[in-house]
Amino acid sequence: VLTRIQREFGVPPGIVLGIWGLESHFGGFTGATPVFQALATLAWQPRRSAFFRGELYNALTMVSGGFIDAKTMTGSWAGAMGQPQFMPSSYLAHAVDFDHDGQRDIWRSTPDALASIANYLRDSGWTAGQTWGREVSATPEVRQRLKDIPLRTDGCSAKRMMTERRPLAEWAKRGVTLASGKALPSTDIPAGLVDMGDRLFLAYPNYDALLDYNCAHLYALSVALLGDRLR
């Protein structure tokens, strides 16, 4: 299944499994809260009422479209559903029927859930044949010199906490190395620096797709590193 998913969507198995693992413990727990109850409560609360009101209507669209019946729509306290923990808007935009049974079932069908994760990443700009990035190393002196590279001004909060992208060759010239201390690969792929304090990472464009799934570096890096281990 994972091989066919990679062939169709261009996302490697490790990345798909990384998200699946973090979101629902590899499908083991998808949440038991009734989605309409969760969304109606959050739509009433002032803090993000407009967003959750929209998701409530999207959930109604799912039921009226025959995708699933309301009684079996369960998820997290915030309305995230199924093995990929999709919000209703994400379900309508990205869920796929990969087992060809006529239903986009991200609750019970593992092929549908995994393919929907891959489709989400592809729709978010994941480029087949490229990786997410890599862990790197820099001496304190090099780190100090890297401070002249400005932070990004676009995207979600996590994207704005990483530097603007520079060609990998430029990072090498500035003294950045692989985590092992060896030289960076000789390529001009653009990369932004993600500084996690005790660890540094150069993130390629595909990394943005992981942040689109969940805008947090701890999440995206956990998926990426777990994906590397599962590769």
mmCIF file of C-alpha atoms in Angstrom:
data_model
loop_
_atom_site.group_PDB
_atom_site.id
_atom_site.type_symbol
_atom_site.label_atom_id
_atom_site.label_comp_id
_atom_site.label_asym_id
_atom_site.label_seq_id
_atom_site.Cartn_x
_atom_site.Cartn_y
_atom_site.Cartn_z
ATOM 1 C CA VAL A 1 0.000 0.000 0.000
ATOM 2 C CA LEU A 2 2.755 2.442 0.932
ATOM 3 C CA THR A 3 4.606 1.702 -2.310
ATOM 4 C CA ARG A 4 1.495 2.448 -4.340
ATOM 5 C CA ILE A 5 0.887 5.610 -2.326
ATOM 6 C CA GLN A 6 4.419 6.831 -3.026
ATOM 7 C CA ARG A 7 4.002 6.055 -6.711
ATOM 8 C CA GLU A 8 0.767 8.039 -6.942
ATOM 9 C CA PHE A 9 1.415 10.945 -4.567
ATOM 10 C CA GLY A 10 5.218 11.157 -4.444
ATOM 11 C CA VAL A 11 5.451 11.083 -0.641
ATOM 12 C CA PRO A 12 7.849 8.493 0.851
ATOM 13 C CA PRO A 13 6.506 5.857 3.244
ATOM 14 C CA GLY A 14 8.523 7.085 6.226
ATOM 15 C CA ILE A 15 6.938 10.542 6.154
ATOM 16 C CA VAL A 16 3.421 9.122 5.818
ATOM 17 C CA LEU A 17 4.076 6.728 8.705
ATOM 18 C CA GLY A 18 5.585 9.532 10.789
ATOM 19 C CA ILE A 19 2.403 11.593 10.579
ATOM 20 C CA TRP A 20 0.223 8.517 11.112
ATOM 21 C CA GLY A 21 2.215 7.644 14.239
ATOM 22 C CA LEU A 22 2.083 11.093 15.787
ATOM 23 C CA GLU A 23 -1.551 11.785 14.935
ATOM 24 C CA SER A 24 -3.216 8.552 16.066
ATOM 25 C CA HIS A 25 -0.532 6.163 17.336
ATOM 26 C CA PHE A 26 -0.539 4.423 13.948
ATOM 27 C CA GLY A 27 -4.327 4.303 13.853
ATOM 28 C CA GLY A 28 -4.612 2.953 17.378
ATOM 29 C CA PHE A 29 -6.543 5.878 18.849
ATOM 30 C CA THR A 30 -8.567 8.310 16.749
ATOM 31 C CA GLY A 31 -10.568 10.042 19.466
ATOM 32 C CA ALA A 32 -13.936 9.256 21.002
ATOM 33 C CA THR A 33 -15.563 12.705 21.192
ATOM 34 C CA PRO A 34 -18.631 13.239 18.975
ATOM 35 C CA VAL A 35 -17.445 15.675 16.304
ATOM 36 C CA PHE A 36 -20.638 17.757 16.198
ATOM 37 C CA GLN A 37 -20.600 18.154 19.968
ATOM 38 C CA ALA A 38 -16.973 19.283 19.918
ATOM 39 C CA LEU A 39 -17.372 21.691 17.006
ATOM 40 C CA ALA A 40 -20.616 23.201 18.282
ATOM 41 C CA THR A 41 -19.008 23.891 21.667
ATOM 42 C CA LEU A 42 -15.923 25.486 20.117
ATOM 43 C CA ALA A 43 -18.048 27.488 17.664
ATOM 44 C CA TRP A 44 -19.832 28.980 20.667
ATOM 45 C CA GLN A 45 -16.603 29.986 22.440
ATOM 46 C CA PRO A 46 -15.443 33.466 21.352
ATOM 47 C CA ARG A 47 -11.716 32.787 20.875
ATOM 48 C CA ARG A 48 -11.892 31.049 17.458
ATOM 49 C CA SER A 49 -15.624 30.907 16.895
ATOM 50 C CA ALA A 50 -15.482 31.857 13.200
ATOM 51 C CA PHE A 51 -13.060 29.047 12.381
ATOM 52 C CA PHE A 52 -14.987 26.372 14.265
ATOM 53 C CA ARG A 53 -18.321 27.608 12.938
ATOM 54 C CA GLY A 54 -16.939 27.012 9.443
ATOM 55 C CA GLU A 55 -15.748 23.549 10.442
ATOM 56 C CA LEU A 56 -19.185 22.785 11.876
ATOM 57 C CA TYR A 57 -20.777 23.591 8.530
ATOM 58 C CA ASN A 58 -18.124 21.476 6.776
ATOM 59 C CA ALA A 59 -19.037 18.575 9.056
ATOM 60 C CA LEU A 60 -22.674 19.037 8.110
ATOM 61 C CA THR A 61 -21.608 18.975 4.452
ATOM 62 C CA MET A 62 -19.899 15.626 5.042
ATOM 63 C CA VAL A 63 -23.058 14.094 6.454
ATOM 64 C CA SER A 64 -25.377 15.610 3.858
ATOM 65 C CA GLY A 65 -23.020 14.358 1.138
ATOM 66 C CA GLY A 66 -23.269 10.819 2.445
ATOM 67 C CA PHE A 67 -19.584 10.505 3.340
ATOM 68 C CA ILE A 68 -20.379 9.264 6.852
ATOM 69 C CA ASP A 69 -23.308 9.255 9.261
ATOM 70 C CA ALA A 70 -23.298 11.699 12.133
ATOM 71 C CA LYS A 71 -23.388 9.095 14.914
ATOM 72 C CA THR A 72 -20.064 7.542 13.883
ATOM 73 C CA MET A 73 -18.258 10.875 13.395
ATOM 74 C CA THR A 74 -15.913 10.869 16.364
ATOM 75 C CA GLY A 75 -12.599 12.587 16.892
ATOM 76 C CA SER A 76 -10.566 14.754 19.231
ATOM 77 C CA TRP A 77 -11.855 17.431 21.607
ATOM 78 C CA ALA A 78 -11.172 19.949 18.800
ATOM 79 C CA GLY A 79 -13.006 18.040 16.063
ATOM 80 C CA ALA A 80 -9.999 16.448 14.366
ATOM 81 C CA MET A 81 -11.121 13.157 12.881
ATOM 82 C CA GLY A 82 -9.911 9.690 12.030
ATOM 83 C CA GLN A 83 -6.464 8.193 11.717
ATOM 84 C CA PRO A 84 -4.956 11.330 10.066
ATOM 85 C CA GLN A 85 -6.822 13.662 12.482
ATOM 86 C CA PHE A 86 -8.296 15.764 9.684
ATOM 87 C CA MET A 87 -10.568 18.688 10.377
ATOM 88 C CA PRO A 88 -13.736 18.535 8.272
ATOM 89 C CA SER A 89 -12.336 21.099 5.803
ATOM 90 C CA SER A 90 -9.230 18.953 5.340
ATOM 91 C CA TYR A 91 -11.392 15.882 4.827
ATOM 92 C CA LEU A 92 -13.428 17.571 2.088
ATOM 93 C CA ALA A 93 -10.287 18.874 0.370
ATOM 94 C CA HIS A 94 -7.823 16.000 0.737
ATOM 95 C CA ALA A 95 -9.407 12.676 1.794
ATOM 96 C CA VAL A 96 -9.250 9.955 -0.887
ATOM 97 C CA ASP A 97 -10.844 6.556 -1.461
ATOM 98 C CA PHE A 98 -7.654 4.557 -1.960
ATOM 99 C CA ASP A 99 -9.180 1.116 -1.400
ATOM 100 C CA HIS A 100 -11.887 1.882 -3.996
ATOM 101 C CA ASP A 101 -14.861 0.832 -1.873
ATOM 102 C CA GLY A 102 -16.814 4.014 -2.621
ATOM 103 C CA GLN A 103 -16.054 5.713 0.712
ATOM 104 C CA ARG A 104 -13.328 8.072 1.838
ATOM 105 C CA ASP A 105 -13.102 6.342 5.206
ATOM 106 C CA ILE A 106 -10.286 7.829 7.281
ATOM 107 C CA TRP A 107 -11.656 6.118 10.417
ATOM 108 C CA ARG A 108 -11.613 2.426 9.518
ATOM 109 C CA SER A 109 -9.677 2.114 6.238
ATOM 110 C CA THR A 110 -5.916 2.266 6.700
ATOM 111 C CA PRO A 111 -5.275 2.618 2.925
ATOM 112 C CA ASP A 112 -7.672 5.573 2.770
ATOM 113 C CA ALA A 113 -6.076 7.176 5.855
ATOM 114 C CA LEU A 114 -2.496 6.813 4.646
ATOM 115 C CA ALA A 115 -3.271 7.939 1.105
ATOM 116 C CA SER A 116 -5.194 10.932 2.462
ATOM 117 C CA ILE A 117 -2.113 11.982 4.462
ATOM 118 C CA ALA A 118 0.015 11.741 1.323
ATOM 119 C CA ASN A 119 -2.553 13.640 -0.725
ATOM 120 C CA TYR A 120 -2.618 16.419 1.886
ATOM 121 C CA LEU A 121 1.165 16.780 1.676
ATOM 122 C CA ARG A 122 1.166 16.729 -2.123
ATOM 123 C CA ASP A 123 -1.564 19.375 -2.196
ATOM 124 C CA SER A 124 0.584 21.410 0.213
ATOM 125 C CA GLY A 125 3.497 21.359 -2.243
ATOM 126 C CA TRP A 126 5.481 18.221 -1.411
ATOM 127 C CA THR A 127 7.838 17.511 -4.328
ATOM 128 C CA ALA A 128 8.489 13.875 -5.186
ATOM 129 C CA GLY A 129 12.113 12.785 -5.148
ATOM 130 C CA GLN A 130 13.194 15.375 -2.577
ATOM 131 C CA THR A 131 13.638 14.962 1.145
ATOM 132 C CA TRP A 132 12.549 17.301 3.959
ATOM 133 C CA GLY A 133 15.998 18.456 5.059
ATOM 134 C CA ARG A 134 18.733 17.286 7.411
ATOM 135 C CA GLU A 135 20.321 17.874 10.801
ATOM 136 C CA VAL A 136 23.449 20.022 10.649
ATOM 137 C CA SER A 137 26.139 21.411 12.917
ATOM 138 C CA ALA A 138 27.807 24.787 13.362
ATOM 139 C CA THR A 139 30.435 26.066 15.764
ATOM 140 C CA PRO A 140 29.549 28.978 18.059
ATOM 141 C CA GLU A 141 31.541 31.279 15.767
ATOM 142 C CA VAL A 142 29.639 30.103 12.697
ATOM 143 C CA ARG A 143 26.325 30.474 14.524
ATOM 144 C CA GLN A 144 27.189 34.065 15.329
ATOM 145 C CA ARG A 145 27.911 34.786 11.659
ATOM 146 C CA LEU A 146 24.622 33.212 10.597
ATOM 147 C CA LYS A 147 22.641 35.827 12.505
ATOM 148 C CA ASP A 148 22.839 38.191 9.526
ATOM 149 C CA ILE A 149 20.451 35.938 7.578
ATOM 150 C CA PRO A 150 16.955 37.346 8.189
ATOM 151 C CA LEU A 151 13.963 35.347 9.316
ATOM 152 C CA ARG A 152 11.163 34.587 6.896
ATOM 153 C CA THR A 153 8.224 36.964 6.776
ATOM 154 C CA ASP A 154 5.718 34.631 5.103
ATOM 155 C CA GLY A 155 3.561 31.741 6.290
ATOM 156 C CA CYS A 156 2.505 30.508 9.701
ATOM 157 C CA SER A 157 4.295 31.345 12.937
ATOM 158 C CA ALA A 158 6.723 28.405 12.733
ATOM 159 C CA LYS A 159 7.745 29.359 9.192
ATOM 160 C CA ARG A 160 8.479 32.870 10.419
ATOM 161 C CA MET A 161 10.776 31.404 13.100
ATOM 162 C CA MET A 162 13.187 29.974 10.509
ATOM 163 C CA THR A 163 15.562 31.872 8.276
ATOM 164 C CA GLU A 164 15.062 32.802 4.689
ATOM 165 C CA ARG A 165 16.181 30.073 2.324
ATOM 166 C CA ARG A 166 19.671 30.063 0.896
ATOM 167 C CA PRO A 167 21.279 27.538 -1.491
ATOM 168 C CA LEU A 168 22.845 24.632 0.354
ATOM 169 C CA ALA A 169 26.183 25.602 -1.189
ATOM 170 C CA GLU A 170 25.991 28.976 0.575
ATOM 171 C CA TRP A 171 25.395 27.327 3.950
ATOM 172 C CA ALA A 172 28.459 25.186 3.297
ATOM 173 C CA LYS A 173 30.548 28.256 2.494
ATOM 174 C CA ARG A 174 29.432 29.834 5.756
ATOM 175 C CA GLY A 175 30.804 26.867 7.690
ATOM 176 C CA VAL A 176 27.711 24.748 8.297
ATOM 177 C CA THR A 177 28.399 21.007 8.153
ATOM 178 C CA LEU A 178 26.467 17.791 8.494
ATOM 179 C CA ALA A 179 25.744 16.753 12.087
ATOM 180 C CA SER A 180 28.586 14.258 11.711
ATOM 181 C CA GLY A 181 30.993 17.068 10.887
ATOM 182 C CA LYS A 182 31.321 16.062 7.243
ATOM 183 C CA ALA A 183 30.751 18.525 4.420
ATOM 184 C CA LEU A 184 27.250 19.316 3.191
ATOM 185 C CA PRO A 185 26.219 17.810 -0.150
ATOM 186 C CA SER A 186 27.179 19.853 -3.171
ATOM 187 C CA THR A 187 23.799 21.100 -4.381
ATOM 188 C CA ASP A 188 21.923 24.366 -4.778
ATOM 189 C CA ILE A 189 18.670 23.184 -3.197
ATOM 190 C CA PRO A 190 17.311 26.088 -1.096
ATOM 191 C CA ALA A 191 17.235 25.565 2.650
ATOM 192 C CA GLY A 192 16.203 27.562 5.691
ATOM 193 C CA LEU A 193 17.832 27.204 9.098
ATOM 194 C CA VAL A 194 15.702 25.878 11.959
ATOM 195 C CA ASP A 195 17.431 26.598 15.276
ATOM 196 C CA MET A 196 16.101 24.422 18.095
ATOM 197 C CA GLY A 197 18.744 25.562 20.568
ATOM 198 C CA ASP A 198 20.854 22.470 21.082
ATOM 199 C CA ARG A 199 20.157 21.135 17.568
ATOM 200 C CA LEU A 200 20.206 22.759 14.121
ATOM 201 C CA PHE A 201 18.415 21.710 10.941
ATOM 202 C CA LEU A 202 18.455 22.856 7.342
ATOM 203 C CA ALA A 203 14.907 22.539 6.038
ATOM 204 C CA TYR A 204 14.174 22.181 2.332
ATOM 205 C CA PRO A 205 10.927 23.285 0.594
ATOM 206 C CA ASN A 206 9.218 19.961 1.407
ATOM 207 C CA TYR A 207 9.470 20.848 5.088
ATOM 208 C CA ASP A 208 6.860 23.552 4.514
ATOM 209 C CA ALA A 209 4.310 20.850 3.683
ATOM 210 C CA LEU A 210 4.881 19.299 7.118
ATOM 211 C CA LEU A 211 4.312 22.695 8.744
ATOM 212 C CA ASP A 212 1.112 23.065 6.732
ATOM 213 C CA TYR A 213 -0.092 19.847 8.377
ATOM 214 C CA ASN A 214 0.776 21.190 11.835
ATOM 215 C CA CYS A 215 2.485 24.553 12.269
ATOM 216 C CA ALA A 216 5.028 23.607 14.934
ATOM 217 C CA HIS A 217 8.709 22.752 14.516
ATOM 218 C CA LEU A 218 8.586 20.137 17.279
ATOM 219 C CA TYR A 219 5.810 18.383 15.347
ATOM 220 C CA ALA A 220 7.370 18.677 11.887
ATOM 221 C CA LEU A 221 10.824 17.618 13.062
ATOM 222 C CA SER A 222 9.377 14.689 15.013
ATOM 223 C CA VAL A 223 7.605 13.506 11.850
ATOM 224 C CA ALA A 224 10.719 14.025 9.751
ATOM 225 C CA LEU A 225 13.131 12.267 12.102
ATOM 226 C CA LEU A 226 10.726 9.417 12.752
ATOM 227 C CA GLY A 227 10.245 9.138 9.006
ATOM 228 C CA ASP A 228 14.005 8.874 8.515
ATOM 229 C CA ARG A 229 14.142 6.066 11.075
ATOM 230 C CA LEU A 230 11.295 4.234 9.353
ATOM 231 C CA ARG A 231 12.715 4.711 5.853
#
